[in-house]
Short mmCIF file of C-alpha atoms in Angstrom, two decimals:
data_model
loop_
_atom_site.label_atom_id
_atom_site.label_comp_id
_atom_site.label_asym_id
_atom_site.label_seq_id
_atom_site.Cartn_x
_atom_site.Cartn_y
_atom_site.Cartn_z
CA MET T 56 67.85 81.31 64.33
CA ASN T 57 70.21 84.33 64.08
CA HIS T 58 72.50 84.97 61.14
CA VAL T 59 74.75 88.41 61.11
CA GLU T 60 74.12 90.19 58.09
CA SER T 61 76.21 92.33 56.37
CA GLN T 62 73.91 95.61 55.85
CA PRO T 63 75.57 98.78 57.21
CA LEU T 64 74.21 99.61 60.92
CA SER T 65 73.57 103.00 59.80
CA GLU T 66 70.94 101.32 57.21
CA VAL T 67 69.92 98.84 60.03
CA ARG T 68 68.94 102.10 62.34
CA LYS T 69 66.74 103.55 59.34
CA THR T 70 65.21 100.24 58.24
CA LEU T 71 64.70 97.87 61.44
CA ARG T 72 62.20 98.91 63.62
CA PRO T 73 60.88 96.12 66.02
CA LYS T 74 57.45 97.12 67.57
CA TRP T 75 58.21 95.47 70.86
CA TYR T 76 55.39 94.54 73.03
CA ARG T 77 55.68 96.27 76.62
CA ILE T 78 53.60 95.11 79.53
CA PRO T 79 50.79 97.84 80.48
CA ILE T 80 51.86 99.84 83.63
CA ASP T 81 50.50 102.70 85.42
CA PRO T 82 52.78 105.95 84.24
CA ALA T 83 52.75 107.22 87.81
CA ARG T 84 54.43 103.69 88.84
CA LEU T 85 56.86 103.77 86.08
CA ARG T 86 57.94 107.33 86.92
CA GLU T 87 58.37 106.10 90.60
CA PHE T 88 60.24 103.20 89.49
CA SER T 89 62.44 105.19 87.24
CA LYS T 90 63.84 107.67 90.08
CA ARG T 91 67.25 107.53 90.35
CA SER T 92 68.93 107.83 94.01
CA ASP T 93 72.58 108.93 94.66
CA ARG T 94 71.87 107.04 98.17
CA ARG T 95 71.38 103.77 96.69
CA GLY T 96 73.67 104.30 93.98
CA PHE T 97 76.31 104.84 96.40
CA PHE T 98 75.28 101.75 98.33
CA GLN T 99 75.49 99.42 95.28
CA ALA T 100 78.91 100.89 94.14
CA LEU T 101 80.57 101.50 97.30
CA VAL T 102 79.92 98.13 98.68
CA HIS T 103 80.78 96.35 95.87
CA MET T 104 84.05 98.22 95.68
CA GLY T 105 84.63 97.75 99.31
CA LEU T 106 84.28 94.08 99.33
CA TRP T 107 86.61 93.94 96.39
CA GLY T 108 88.96 96.30 98.51
CA LEU T 109 88.73 94.00 101.84
CA THR T 110 89.09 90.92 99.92
CA GLY T 111 92.17 92.52 98.59
CA LEU T 112 93.76 93.35 101.73
CA LEU T 113 92.96 90.05 103.23
CA SER T 114 94.74 88.28 100.14
CA TYR T 115 98.04 90.74 100.83
CA TYR T 116 97.94 89.83 104.40
CA CYS T 117 97.60 85.99 103.75
CA PHE T 118 100.36 86.47 101.17
CA SER T 119 102.73 88.55 103.31
CA LYS T 120 102.12 85.97 106.33
CA GLU T 121 102.48 82.91 104.08
CA LEU T 122 99.17 81.68 104.89
CA TRP T 123 98.85 79.72 101.54
CA VAL T 124 95.52 78.16 101.92
CA GLY T 125 93.85 81.20 103.38
CA PHE T 126 95.43 83.35 100.47
CA VAL T 127 94.41 80.82 97.40
CA MET T 128 90.63 81.16 99.38
CA VAL T 129 90.46 84.71 99.44
CA LEU T 130 92.52 85.39 96.23
CA PHE T 131 89.43 83.20 94.61
CA LEU T 132 86.90 85.44 96.16
CA HIS T 133 88.68 88.36 95.28
CA GLY T 134 88.53 87.62 91.80
CA THR T 135 84.98 86.58 91.96
CA ILE T 136 83.99 89.83 93.32
CA GLY T 137 86.12 91.71 90.73
CA SER T 138 84.75 89.84 87.96
CA HIS T 139 81.16 91.67 88.38
CA PHE T 140 83.05 94.70 87.84
CA SER T 141 81.44 94.30 84.07
CA HIS T 142 78.04 94.37 85.55
CA ALA T 143 78.59 97.48 87.65
CA HIS T 144 80.08 99.06 84.06
CA HIS T 145 76.81 97.79 82.45
CA GLU T 146 74.61 99.52 84.56
CA LEU T 147 76.46 102.54 84.87
CA CYS T 148 76.68 102.92 80.85
CA HIS T 149 72.83 103.10 81.02
CA GLY T 150 73.44 106.27 83.55
CA THR T 151 70.54 104.85 85.77
CA VAL T 152 72.56 104.24 89.16
CA PHE T 153 72.98 107.78 90.62
CA ARG T 154 70.56 110.73 90.17
CA THR T 155 73.78 112.88 89.64
CA LYS T 156 74.85 112.38 86.51
CA TRP T 157 78.93 113.01 86.92
CA LEU T 158 78.67 110.29 89.69
CA ASN T 159 77.64 107.74 87.53
CA LEU T 160 80.56 108.97 85.07
CA PHE T 161 82.93 108.76 87.80
CA PHE T 162 82.23 105.33 89.25
CA LEU T 163 82.09 104.15 85.45
CA LYS T 164 85.64 104.99 84.84
CA ILE T 165 86.66 103.75 88.07
CA PHE T 166 85.10 100.38 87.45
CA CYS T 167 86.43 100.22 83.74
CA LEU T 168 90.05 101.30 85.00
CA PHE T 169 90.34 98.16 87.36
CA GLY T 170 88.16 96.07 85.23
CA TRP T 171 89.95 96.17 81.87
CA LEU T 172 86.73 97.49 80.54
CA ASN T 173 86.37 100.15 77.59
CA PHE T 174 82.85 101.61 78.06
CA HIS T 175 83.05 103.86 74.88
CA ILE T 176 82.88 100.44 72.92
CA TYR T 177 80.32 99.23 75.01
CA LYS T 178 78.26 102.03 75.17
CA MET T 179 78.27 101.75 70.90
CA SER T 180 77.47 98.15 71.30
CA HIS T 181 74.70 98.07 73.81
CA SER T 182 72.71 100.65 72.32
CA TYR T 183 72.02 98.45 69.31
CA HIS T 184 71.38 95.48 71.67
CA HIS T 185 68.71 97.24 73.49
CA ARG T 186 67.25 98.40 70.54
CA PHE T 187 67.35 95.55 68.35
CA THR T 188 67.50 92.53 70.95
CA CYS T 189 68.35 89.32 69.71
CA PHE T 190 67.42 90.65 66.06
CA SER T 191 70.31 89.17 63.90
CA GLU T 192 70.36 92.40 61.64
CA GLY T 193 70.99 95.22 64.38
CA ASP T 194 72.14 93.02 67.56
CA ARG T 195 75.59 91.55 66.86
CA GLU T 196 76.56 91.61 70.70
CA VAL T 197 74.41 88.93 71.29
CA VAL T 198 74.54 86.44 68.22
CA LEU T 199 72.48 83.33 68.67
CA PRO T 200 72.53 80.44 68.72
CA ARG T 201 75.52 80.70 71.36
CA GLU T 202 77.13 77.35 73.24
CA PRO T 203 76.43 77.59 76.97
CA SER T 204 79.92 76.06 77.36
CA LEU T 205 80.81 73.68 80.00
CA ARG T 206 84.02 72.44 78.30
CA ILE T 207 86.32 71.20 80.94
CA PHE T 208 89.37 73.37 80.05
CA PHE T 209 87.51 76.51 80.01
CA VAL T 210 85.61 75.64 83.44
CA LEU T 211 88.79 75.14 85.01
CA GLN T 212 90.08 78.16 83.86
CA LEU T 213 86.82 79.69 85.13
CA LEU T 214 87.93 78.14 88.71
CA SER T 215 91.15 79.19 88.59
CA ILE T 216 92.78 81.74 86.23
CA ASN T 217 91.47 82.50 82.77
CA PHE T 218 94.39 82.66 80.41
CA PHE T 219 93.07 82.07 76.97
CA ASP T 220 89.33 82.05 76.75
CA LYS T 221 87.20 85.06 76.06
CA GLY T 222 87.71 87.72 78.68
CA GLY T 223 90.75 85.99 79.44
CA LEU T 224 94.24 87.54 80.28
CA ILE T 225 95.92 87.20 77.08
CA PRO T 226 92.88 88.04 74.86
CA THR T 227 91.85 91.11 76.81
CA ILE T 228 95.45 92.52 76.67
CA LYS T 229 95.78 91.87 73.04
CA LEU T 230 92.04 93.42 72.62
CA PHE T 231 93.49 96.47 74.31
CA ILE T 232 96.97 96.95 72.36
CA LYS T 233 94.73 96.62 69.00
CA ILE T 234 92.31 98.84 70.07
CA ALA T 235 95.11 101.26 71.03
CA PHE T 236 96.81 100.98 67.79
CA ASN T 237 92.98 101.78 66.46
CA ARG T 238 92.47 98.16 65.41
CA PHE T 239 89.02 97.21 65.91
CA ASP T 240 89.22 93.43 64.11
CA THR T 241 88.77 91.71 67.34
CA PRO T 242 87.94 87.76 67.38
CA PHE T 243 85.45 87.77 70.11
CA ASN T 244 83.41 90.86 68.86
CA SER T 245 83.96 91.10 65.04
CA TRP T 246 81.52 93.62 64.69
CA THR T 247 83.18 96.23 66.28
CA GLU T 248 84.65 97.70 62.82
CA ASP T 249 81.00 97.62 61.78
CA LEU T 250 79.85 100.05 65.07
CA TYR T 251 82.63 102.70 63.98
CA GLU T 252 81.54 103.13 60.25
CA ASN T 253 81.45 106.83 59.99
CA GLN T 254 81.80 107.35 63.62
CA LEU T 255 85.27 109.15 63.76
CA GLU T 256 84.82 110.94 66.94
CA GLU T 257 83.45 108.39 68.89
CA ARG T 258 86.08 105.83 67.80
CA ARG T 259 88.83 108.24 68.72
CA LYS T 260 87.42 108.28 72.31
CA ALA T 261 87.54 104.60 72.19
CA VAL T 262 91.48 104.42 71.12
CA ASN T 263 92.09 107.10 73.82
CA TRP T 264 90.24 105.00 76.66
CA ALA T 265 92.28 101.94 75.46
CA ARG T 266 95.58 103.62 75.85
CA LEU T 267 94.90 105.09 79.28
CA VAL T 268 93.84 101.61 80.55
CA LEU T 269 97.02 99.93 78.94
CA ILE T 270 99.08 102.93 80.81
CA PHE T 271 97.53 102.79 84.08
CA HIS T 272 98.19 98.88 84.41
CA GLY T 273 101.61 99.40 83.15
CA VAL T 274 102.21 101.85 86.00
CA ILE T 275 100.65 99.47 88.35
CA LEU T 276 103.11 96.49 86.98
CA VAL T 277 105.98 98.87 87.20
CA VAL T 278 105.35 100.35 90.71
CA SER T 279 104.37 97.01 92.10
CA PHE T 280 107.77 95.23 90.71
CA SER T 281 109.79 98.40 91.88
CA MET T 282 108.68 97.81 95.51
CA GLY T 283 109.11 93.99 95.47
CA GLU T 284 105.52 93.70 95.95
CA PRO T 285 104.50 91.84 92.78
CA ILE T 286 101.37 90.65 94.43
CA LEU T 287 100.13 94.16 94.05
CA ALA T 288 99.88 93.67 90.41
CA VAL T 289 97.96 90.30 90.70
CA LEU T 290 95.38 92.17 92.94
CA LEU T 291 94.66 95.34 91.27
CA SER T 292 95.38 94.41 87.46
CA GLY T 293 95.03 90.80 87.29
CA HIS T 294 92.24 90.11 89.83
CA VAL T 295 89.30 90.22 86.96
CA PHE T 296 90.94 86.97 85.22
CA ILE T 297 90.65 85.01 88.50
CA GLY T 298 87.64 83.07 89.45
CA GLY T 299 85.20 84.24 87.12
CA TRP T 300 82.96 81.11 87.46
CA HIS T 301 80.04 83.16 89.09
CA HIS T 302 79.95 85.89 86.65
CA TYR T 303 79.81 83.47 83.59
CA PHE T 304 77.18 81.17 84.98
CA LEU T 305 74.68 84.23 85.66
CA ASN T 306 75.68 86.28 82.75
CA GLU T 307 75.16 83.45 80.12
CA THR T 308 71.61 83.03 81.15
CA GLN T 309 70.37 86.23 79.79
CA HIS T 310 69.38 85.25 76.06
CA ASP T 311 71.10 81.69 75.36
CA GLY T 312 68.72 79.50 73.51
CA LEU T 313 65.94 81.74 73.33
CA ARG T 314 64.05 83.42 70.16
CA SER T 315 65.60 85.51 67.90
CA ASN T 316 63.95 88.02 65.67
CA VAL T 317 60.96 88.54 67.62
CA SER T 318 59.63 91.70 69.14
CA ASP T 319 58.59 90.35 72.49
CA PHE T 320 61.28 90.40 75.18
CA ARG T 321 59.74 87.79 76.95
CA LYS T 322 60.61 85.38 74.41
CA CYS T 323 64.12 86.36 73.78
CA THR T 324 65.22 87.22 77.49
CA ARG T 325 65.21 85.46 80.64
CA THR T 326 64.42 86.80 84.14
CA MET T 327 65.58 84.55 87.22
CA THR T 328 65.67 84.08 90.96
CA LEU T 329 68.79 84.41 92.82
CA ASN T 330 70.18 84.82 96.52
CA PRO T 331 70.46 88.08 97.84
CA VAL T 332 74.55 88.17 97.56
CA SER T 333 74.56 86.82 93.85
CA GLU T 334 71.77 89.53 92.80
CA PHE T 335 73.77 92.24 94.29
CA LEU T 336 77.33 91.27 92.56
CA TYR T 337 75.42 90.90 89.67
CA TRP T 338 73.69 94.31 90.00
CA HIS T 339 69.98 92.80 89.76
CA MET T 340 70.57 91.63 86.22
CA ASN T 341 68.89 88.54 86.98
CA TRP T 342 65.84 90.67 86.51
CA HIS T 343 66.72 90.71 82.83
CA LEU T 344 63.53 90.77 81.15
CA GLU T 345 62.07 93.78 83.24
CA HIS T 346 65.41 95.57 82.44
CA HIS T 347 65.18 95.17 78.57
CA MET T 348 61.19 96.09 78.90
CA PHE T 349 61.88 99.38 80.58
CA ALA T 350 65.88 99.95 80.46
CA GLY T 351 65.41 103.25 82.25
CA VAL T 352 64.63 101.64 85.65
CA PRO T 353 67.56 101.74 87.93
CA CYS T 354 68.72 98.25 88.62
CA TYR T 355 67.81 98.42 92.30
CA ASN T 356 64.39 99.01 91.56
CA LEU T 357 63.96 96.03 89.10
CA LYS T 358 62.49 93.50 91.82
CA LYS T 359 59.50 95.94 92.46
CA LEU T 360 58.68 96.41 89.09
CA HIS T 361 58.77 92.61 88.49
CA GLN T 362 56.31 92.25 91.43
CA VAL T 363 53.73 94.97 89.69
CA ILE T 364 54.05 93.54 85.95
CA SER T 365 54.64 89.75 86.91
CA ASP T 366 50.84 88.87 86.03
CA ASP T 367 51.79 89.11 82.51
CA MET T 368 55.23 87.73 82.68
CA PRO T 369 56.74 84.13 82.28
CA LYS T 370 57.60 82.31 85.72
CA PRO T 371 61.07 83.26 86.66
CA ARG T 372 63.68 80.58 86.22
CA THR T 373 66.02 79.56 88.76
CA LEU T 374 69.74 79.25 88.05
CA TYR T 375 69.91 75.53 87.51
CA GLY T 376 66.61 75.78 85.61
CA ALA T 377 68.01 78.35 83.27
CA TRP T 378 70.88 76.29 82.77
CA HIS T 379 69.11 72.86 81.97
CA GLU T 380 67.01 74.91 79.44
CA MET T 381 70.00 76.35 77.72
CA ARG T 382 71.64 73.04 77.77
CA GLU T 383 68.80 70.95 76.33
CA THR T 384 68.16 73.77 73.72
CA TRP T 385 71.99 73.52 72.56
CA ARG T 386 71.43 69.92 72.43
CA LYS T 387 68.44 69.86 70.25
CA GLN T 388 70.09 72.57 68.03
CA GLN T 389 72.91 70.17 66.94
CA ALA T 390 70.41 68.09 65.19
CA GLU T 391 67.73 70.82 64.55
CA PRO T 392 69.63 73.84 63.67
CA GLU T 393 66.58 76.13 63.56
CA TYR T 394 65.44 75.13 66.86
CA GLU T 395 64.88 77.69 69.74
CA PHE T 396 63.20 77.50 72.76
CA ASP T 397 59.88 79.16 72.95
CA THR T 398 59.09 80.81 76.43
CA PRO T 399 55.33 80.09 77.46
CA VAL T 400 53.87 83.62 77.94
CA PRO T 401 50.44 84.83 79.56
CA VAL T 402 47.87 86.04 76.68
CA GLN T 403 48.86 89.86 76.15
CA GLN T 404 46.56 91.96 78.34
CA THR T 405 46.65 94.78 75.19
CA LYS T 406 47.30 95.01 71.49
CA HIS T 407 50.72 94.44 70.56
CA THR T 408 51.79 97.77 70.62
CA ALA T 409 55.25 99.82 70.30
CA TYR T 410 55.63 102.72 72.84
CA SER T 411 58.03 104.80 71.14
CA GLU T 412 55.70 107.86 71.78
CA ASP T 413 56.28 107.54 75.56
CA PRO T 414 60.08 108.28 75.98
CA LEU T 415 60.15 106.97 79.70
CA THR T 416 58.57 103.65 78.56
CA SER T 417 61.27 103.16 75.85
CA SER T 418 64.19 104.58 77.41
CA ILE T 419 67.37 103.19 77.64
CA GLY T 420 68.84 105.62 80.00
CA ASP T 421 71.89 107.57 79.03
CA LEU T 422 73.24 104.66 77.18
CA ALA T 423 73.54 105.77 73.70
CA PRO T 424 76.20 107.87 72.53
CA LYS T 425 74.97 111.57 71.31
CA SER T 426 75.71 110.09 67.38
CA LEU T 427 73.35 107.21 67.94
CA ALA T 428 70.70 109.04 70.09
#
């Protein structure tokens, strides 16, 4: 069971050294899977952005023609697609989507502007998450146990507009305003202040980005209303708070209910199978165990990686199976707080060994800021 420690993160980086088990793989195959492709990167990013743009145009058309049933349906789809901008942002933060480095940063900024995302904070937080996955001292991005909530009011917001819960309209705007004023004491990510201990330059970047996002959406709001088209503000700035159900039900499966403080990604991370459309919108993060074990592999190569190492992997869950497992685990934890689901895994094919001497094997891409690299 995970309990957040108060040890400074600068000390955690020195003292916490998990010896991660990594599945043996031919180095030549790993190099092949780790190759980045501008062509595949453009396909992933532009098709996602194109679907969002298309549903936005259709929403505007239905609204202008007063086709209200069509408007509600297409707007819901627009929000569902836009809610996955956070997964685009995740992959682009790793810097593994495009071979050309500046393209990763360019598309990262585009998705973050329209998705209300601060990639500077995420890079700091997610670097710890990858190095210390589900270790309570070092990974405070994922604090276990965590409820896989199906509360009625929360689910209703996921199926309409999320005003009040995590990632909702009001908390997100409050969060960006706080950070813009150099305040990092946030209710949903309470360790953000700890991340920036002795990191003044990185803190400044996060503050400036928050200010830019607020200005960007402020301009959209002013221009939309001055044109007499407030619907544009909904489609461009408010989409991410609409129809978040798909994002939530996929994203929560990554670690919930699994083992903490164990140096085997197979025990603390889930892989699951999805239909092709969901996998695309999720930026292939259903292969999440593969992503954690070999984080330098681009998302579009993770399925091929899985096929090569599957003999040493747990059987992938289905979405239903993952949620059933999470809910059952949470129910047991109410009576038995120390309980965690222990994923059955094949007998290890090699001695439990860290691969820190191999930069490609232990790579997390270009995720970590220079101060943490």
